[in-house]
């Protein structure tokens, strides 16, 4: 009886640890896909080591208390290459942008002012927690994905300084509630 009483909590602990590791590996794989897809002349992504279980230990990655990625800070890193659809696997990502925190000591930058090319991945529309998407001053091409209209938490969207084509998706105009930075 005593053994079965101890095994229950032990099983729950092992299961929760395995789930946390699975999330970290999925998110680490997604971030490593980005690292492989871009050139990084300044070594900004040098700490992004796929052999480390937890991407929360990598530079320019911020995580929440559950060790889930919530922010990428890669602005003005001289990165060149493509955004990858795997970024859509970062389920709790809130900031993939260049929003600045209004404080003298804390300025955060993410994916703006690099040399990213190609389309904005449709999969970014699956980032339900996304608050800010700043991809400005890159060389992104193609249409703005209509999937971005499903980002109900989106408050900041900055895409200027790219070579995007077509119209802004009508649903995006109705869903998105712009705010001043």
mmCIF file of C-alpha atoms in Angstrom:
data_model
loop_
_atom_site.group_PDB
_atom_site.id
_atom_site.type_symbol
_atom_site.label_atom_id
_atom_site.label_comp_id
_atom_site.label_asym_id
_atom_site.label_seq_id
_atom_site.Cartn_x
_atom_site.Cartn_y
_atom_site.Cartn_z
ATOM 1 C CA UNK A 1 0.000 0.000 0.000
ATOM 2 C CA UNK A 2 2.801 2.422 0.879
ATOM 3 C CA UNK A 3 4.576 1.736 -2.416
ATOM 4 C CA UNK A 4 1.486 2.483 -4.506
ATOM 5 C CA UNK A 5 0.950 5.718 -2.538
ATOM 6 C CA UNK A 6 4.478 6.843 -3.451
ATOM 7 C CA UNK A 7 4.283 5.736 -7.075
ATOM 8 C CA UNK A 8 1.321 7.995 -7.914
ATOM 9 C CA UNK A 9 3.095 11.314 -7.164
ATOM 10 C CA UNK A 10 6.327 9.993 -8.687
ATOM 11 C CA UNK A 11 4.488 9.129 -11.916
ATOM 12 C CA UNK A 12 2.909 12.610 -12.049
ATOM 13 C CA UNK A 13 6.325 14.219 -11.492
ATOM 14 C CA UNK A 14 7.945 12.126 -14.234
ATOM 15 C CA UNK A 15 5.088 12.837 -16.646
ATOM 16 C CA UNK A 16 5.183 16.604 -16.049
ATOM 17 C CA UNK A 17 8.972 16.625 -16.503
ATOM 18 C CA UNK A 18 8.632 14.690 -19.759
ATOM 19 C CA UNK A 19 5.983 17.107 -21.054
ATOM 20 C CA UNK A 20 8.119 20.152 -20.196
ATOM 21 C CA UNK A 21 11.092 18.566 -21.987
ATOM 22 C CA UNK A 22 8.916 17.806 -25.024
ATOM 23 C CA UNK A 23 7.755 21.435 -25.228
ATOM 24 C CA UNK A 24 11.325 22.687 -24.829
ATOM 25 C CA UNK A 25 12.533 20.317 -27.555
ATOM 26 C CA UNK A 26 9.740 21.328 -29.942
ATOM 27 C CA UNK A 27 10.428 24.993 -29.353
ATOM 28 C CA UNK A 28 14.190 24.460 -29.514
ATOM 29 C CA UNK A 29 13.764 22.639 -32.826
ATOM 30 C CA UNK A 30 11.668 25.529 -34.167
ATOM 31 C CA UNK A 31 14.265 28.109 -33.132
ATOM 32 C CA UNK A 32 17.104 25.988 -34.469
ATOM 33 C CA UNK A 33 15.277 25.805 -37.812
ATOM 34 C CA UNK A 34 15.429 29.617 -37.868
ATOM 35 C CA UNK A 35 19.131 29.529 -37.027
ATOM 36 C CA UNK A 36 19.787 27.141 -39.926
ATOM 37 C CA UNK A 37 17.763 29.317 -42.322
ATOM 38 C CA UNK A 38 19.626 32.572 -41.700
ATOM 39 C CA UNK A 39 23.162 33.843 -42.053
ATOM 40 C CA UNK A 40 24.460 35.280 -38.806
ATOM 41 C CA UNK A 41 27.640 37.306 -39.426
ATOM 42 C CA UNK A 42 27.678 38.808 -35.923
ATOM 43 C CA UNK A 43 27.189 35.486 -34.097
ATOM 44 C CA UNK A 44 23.913 36.607 -32.528
ATOM 45 C CA UNK A 45 22.590 33.035 -32.564
ATOM 46 C CA UNK A 46 25.835 31.380 -31.493
ATOM 47 C CA UNK A 47 24.380 30.135 -28.179
ATOM 48 C CA UNK A 48 21.476 28.405 -29.956
ATOM 49 C CA UNK A 49 22.766 24.881 -29.401
ATOM 50 C CA UNK A 50 20.316 22.104 -30.361
ATOM 51 C CA UNK A 51 21.992 19.689 -27.928
ATOM 52 C CA UNK A 52 20.758 21.780 -24.993
ATOM 53 C CA UNK A 53 17.310 20.587 -23.925
ATOM 54 C CA UNK A 54 16.046 24.016 -22.930
ATOM 55 C CA UNK A 55 16.116 26.961 -25.394
ATOM 56 C CA UNK A 56 15.388 29.258 -22.422
ATOM 57 C CA UNK A 57 19.139 29.206 -21.732
ATOM 58 C CA UNK A 58 19.905 30.663 -25.171
ATOM 59 C CA UNK A 59 20.738 34.340 -25.618
ATOM 60 C CA UNK A 60 17.988 36.523 -27.120
ATOM 61 C CA UNK A 61 15.245 34.090 -26.005
ATOM 62 C CA UNK A 62 12.882 34.920 -23.133
ATOM 63 C CA UNK A 63 10.651 32.302 -21.529
ATOM 64 C CA UNK A 64 7.803 32.249 -19.044
ATOM 65 C CA UNK A 65 7.725 30.379 -15.713
ATOM 66 C CA UNK A 66 6.758 27.180 -17.577
ATOM 67 C CA UNK A 67 9.931 27.436 -19.715
ATOM 68 C CA UNK A 68 7.955 28.244 -22.844
ATOM 69 C CA UNK A 69 9.333 30.797 -25.328
ATOM 70 C CA UNK A 70 7.525 34.143 -25.107
ATOM 71 C CA UNK A 71 9.932 36.545 -26.826
ATOM 72 C CA UNK A 72 12.689 36.628 -29.435
ATOM 73 C CA UNK A 73 15.101 39.564 -29.270
ATOM 74 C CA UNK A 74 16.935 39.585 -32.608
ATOM 75 C CA UNK A 75 16.498 43.117 -33.929
ATOM 76 C CA UNK A 76 19.246 44.750 -35.929
ATOM 77 C CA UNK A 77 21.320 41.567 -35.696
ATOM 78 C CA UNK A 78 22.354 41.706 -39.360
ATOM 79 C CA UNK A 79 20.618 38.364 -39.926
ATOM 80 C CA UNK A 80 19.842 37.452 -43.513
ATOM 81 C CA UNK A 81 17.773 34.609 -44.849
ATOM 82 C CA UNK A 82 14.199 33.392 -44.554
ATOM 83 C CA UNK A 83 11.668 33.241 -41.777
ATOM 84 C CA UNK A 84 10.716 29.619 -41.221
ATOM 85 C CA UNK A 85 7.228 28.141 -40.804
ATOM 86 C CA UNK A 86 8.450 26.304 -37.688
ATOM 87 C CA UNK A 87 8.129 29.612 -35.806
ATOM 88 C CA UNK A 88 4.412 28.802 -35.759
ATOM 89 C CA UNK A 89 5.195 26.103 -33.156
ATOM 90 C CA UNK A 90 6.101 28.706 -30.528
ATOM 91 C CA UNK A 91 2.610 28.596 -29.037
ATOM 92 C CA UNK A 92 3.216 31.125 -26.264
ATOM 93 C CA UNK A 93 5.305 33.570 -28.278
ATOM 94 C CA UNK A 94 4.103 37.096 -27.527
ATOM 95 C CA UNK A 95 6.782 39.292 -29.071
ATOM 96 C CA UNK A 96 8.350 38.702 -32.462
ATOM 97 C CA UNK A 97 9.010 42.308 -33.195
ATOM 98 C CA UNK A 98 10.800 45.536 -32.491
ATOM 99 C CA UNK A 99 8.664 46.987 -29.752
ATOM 100 C CA UNK A 100 10.600 49.124 -27.328
ATOM 101 C CA UNK A 101 9.806 49.208 -23.654
ATOM 102 C CA UNK A 102 9.515 52.843 -22.571
ATOM 103 C CA UNK A 103 12.326 52.805 -20.067
ATOM 104 C CA UNK A 104 15.761 54.356 -20.358
ATOM 105 C CA UNK A 105 17.575 51.158 -19.469
ATOM 106 C CA UNK A 106 15.430 48.534 -21.195
ATOM 107 C CA UNK A 107 15.144 48.617 -24.972
ATOM 108 C CA UNK A 108 14.064 45.390 -26.612
ATOM 109 C CA UNK A 109 14.417 44.622 -30.303
ATOM 110 C CA UNK A 110 13.516 41.505 -32.171
ATOM 111 C CA UNK A 111 13.396 40.784 -35.916
ATOM 112 C CA UNK A 112 13.343 44.250 -37.410
ATOM 113 C CA UNK A 113 16.144 45.813 -39.447
ATOM 114 C CA UNK A 114 17.731 42.583 -40.608
ATOM 115 C CA UNK A 115 17.852 41.315 -44.173
ATOM 116 C CA UNK A 116 15.131 38.690 -44.018
ATOM 117 C CA UNK A 117 13.752 37.686 -47.409
ATOM 118 C CA UNK A 118 10.860 35.668 -48.786
ATOM 119 C CA UNK A 119 7.269 35.549 -47.625
ATOM 120 C CA UNK A 120 5.847 36.073 -44.164
ATOM 121 C CA UNK A 121 5.038 32.466 -43.147
ATOM 122 C CA UNK A 122 1.328 31.645 -43.017
ATOM 123 C CA UNK A 123 2.062 29.683 -39.814
ATOM 124 C CA UNK A 124 2.644 32.910 -37.865
ATOM 125 C CA UNK A 125 -1.158 33.181 -37.827
ATOM 126 C CA UNK A 126 -1.159 30.269 -35.385
ATOM 127 C CA UNK A 127 0.689 32.243 -32.700
ATOM 128 C CA UNK A 128 -2.429 32.918 -30.606
ATOM 129 C CA UNK A 129 -0.492 34.656 -27.813
ATOM 130 C CA UNK A 130 1.271 37.089 -30.154
ATOM 131 C CA UNK A 131 0.946 40.695 -28.991
ATOM 132 C CA UNK A 132 3.508 42.369 -31.227
ATOM 133 C CA UNK A 133 4.756 41.509 -34.711
ATOM 134 C CA UNK A 134 7.449 43.820 -36.051
ATOM 135 C CA UNK A 135 9.176 42.673 -39.199
ATOM 136 C CA UNK A 136 9.863 46.131 -40.581
ATOM 137 C CA UNK A 137 12.903 47.124 -42.659
ATOM 138 C CA UNK A 138 13.660 43.694 -44.068
ATOM 139 C CA UNK A 139 13.197 42.466 -47.639
ATOM 140 C CA UNK A 140 10.091 40.355 -47.144
ATOM 141 C CA UNK A 141 8.010 39.769 -50.275
ATOM 142 C CA UNK A 142 4.598 38.449 -51.235
ATOM 143 C CA UNK A 143 1.216 39.093 -49.686
ATOM 144 C CA UNK A 144 0.442 39.633 -46.015
ATOM 145 C CA UNK A 145 -0.934 36.244 -44.935
ATOM 146 C CA UNK A 146 -4.658 36.269 -44.173
ATOM 147 C CA UNK A 147 -3.883 33.915 -41.261
ATOM 148 C CA UNK A 148 -2.629 36.961 -39.316
ATOM 149 C CA UNK A 149 -6.278 37.999 -38.924
ATOM 150 C CA UNK A 150 -6.697 35.195 -36.354
ATOM 151 C CA UNK A 151 -4.236 36.885 -33.976
ATOM 152 C CA UNK A 152 -6.818 38.209 -31.520
ATOM 153 C CA UNK A 153 -4.184 39.441 -29.015
ATOM 154 C CA UNK A 154 -2.191 41.389 -31.617
ATOM 155 C CA UNK A 155 -1.762 45.036 -30.636
ATOM 156 C CA UNK A 156 1.290 46.083 -32.679
ATOM 157 C CA UNK A 157 1.892 45.243 -36.334
ATOM 158 C CA UNK A 158 4.753 46.870 -38.205
ATOM 159 C CA UNK A 159 5.570 45.598 -41.673
ATOM 160 C CA UNK A 160 6.765 48.778 -43.444
ATOM 161 C CA UNK A 161 10.057 48.882 -45.287
ATOM 162 C CA UNK A 162 9.520 45.532 -47.026
ATOM 163 C CA UNK A 163 8.418 44.622 -50.540
ATOM 164 C CA UNK A 164 5.073 43.129 -49.587
ATOM 165 C CA UNK A 165 2.430 43.070 -52.305
ATOM 166 C CA UNK A 166 -1.323 42.955 -52.524
ATOM 167 C CA UNK A 167 -3.975 44.261 -50.215
ATOM 168 C CA UNK A 168 -4.102 44.130 -46.455
ATOM 169 C CA UNK A 169 -6.429 41.199 -45.717
ATOM 170 C CA UNK A 170 -9.909 42.499 -44.948
ATOM 171 C CA UNK A 171 -10.264 40.268 -41.872
ATOM 172 C CA UNK A 172 -7.024 41.684 -40.499
ATOM 173 C CA UNK A 173 -8.488 45.182 -40.672
ATOM 174 C CA UNK A 174 -11.510 44.023 -38.671
ATOM 175 C CA UNK A 175 -9.639 41.936 -36.073
ATOM 176 C CA UNK A 176 -6.589 44.042 -35.371
ATOM 177 C CA UNK A 177 -6.927 46.901 -32.904
ATOM 178 C CA UNK A 178 -3.911 49.159 -33.487
ATOM 179 C CA UNK A 179 -2.396 51.053 -30.593
ATOM 180 C CA UNK A 180 0.311 53.676 -30.405
ATOM 181 C CA UNK A 181 3.648 52.403 -29.060
#
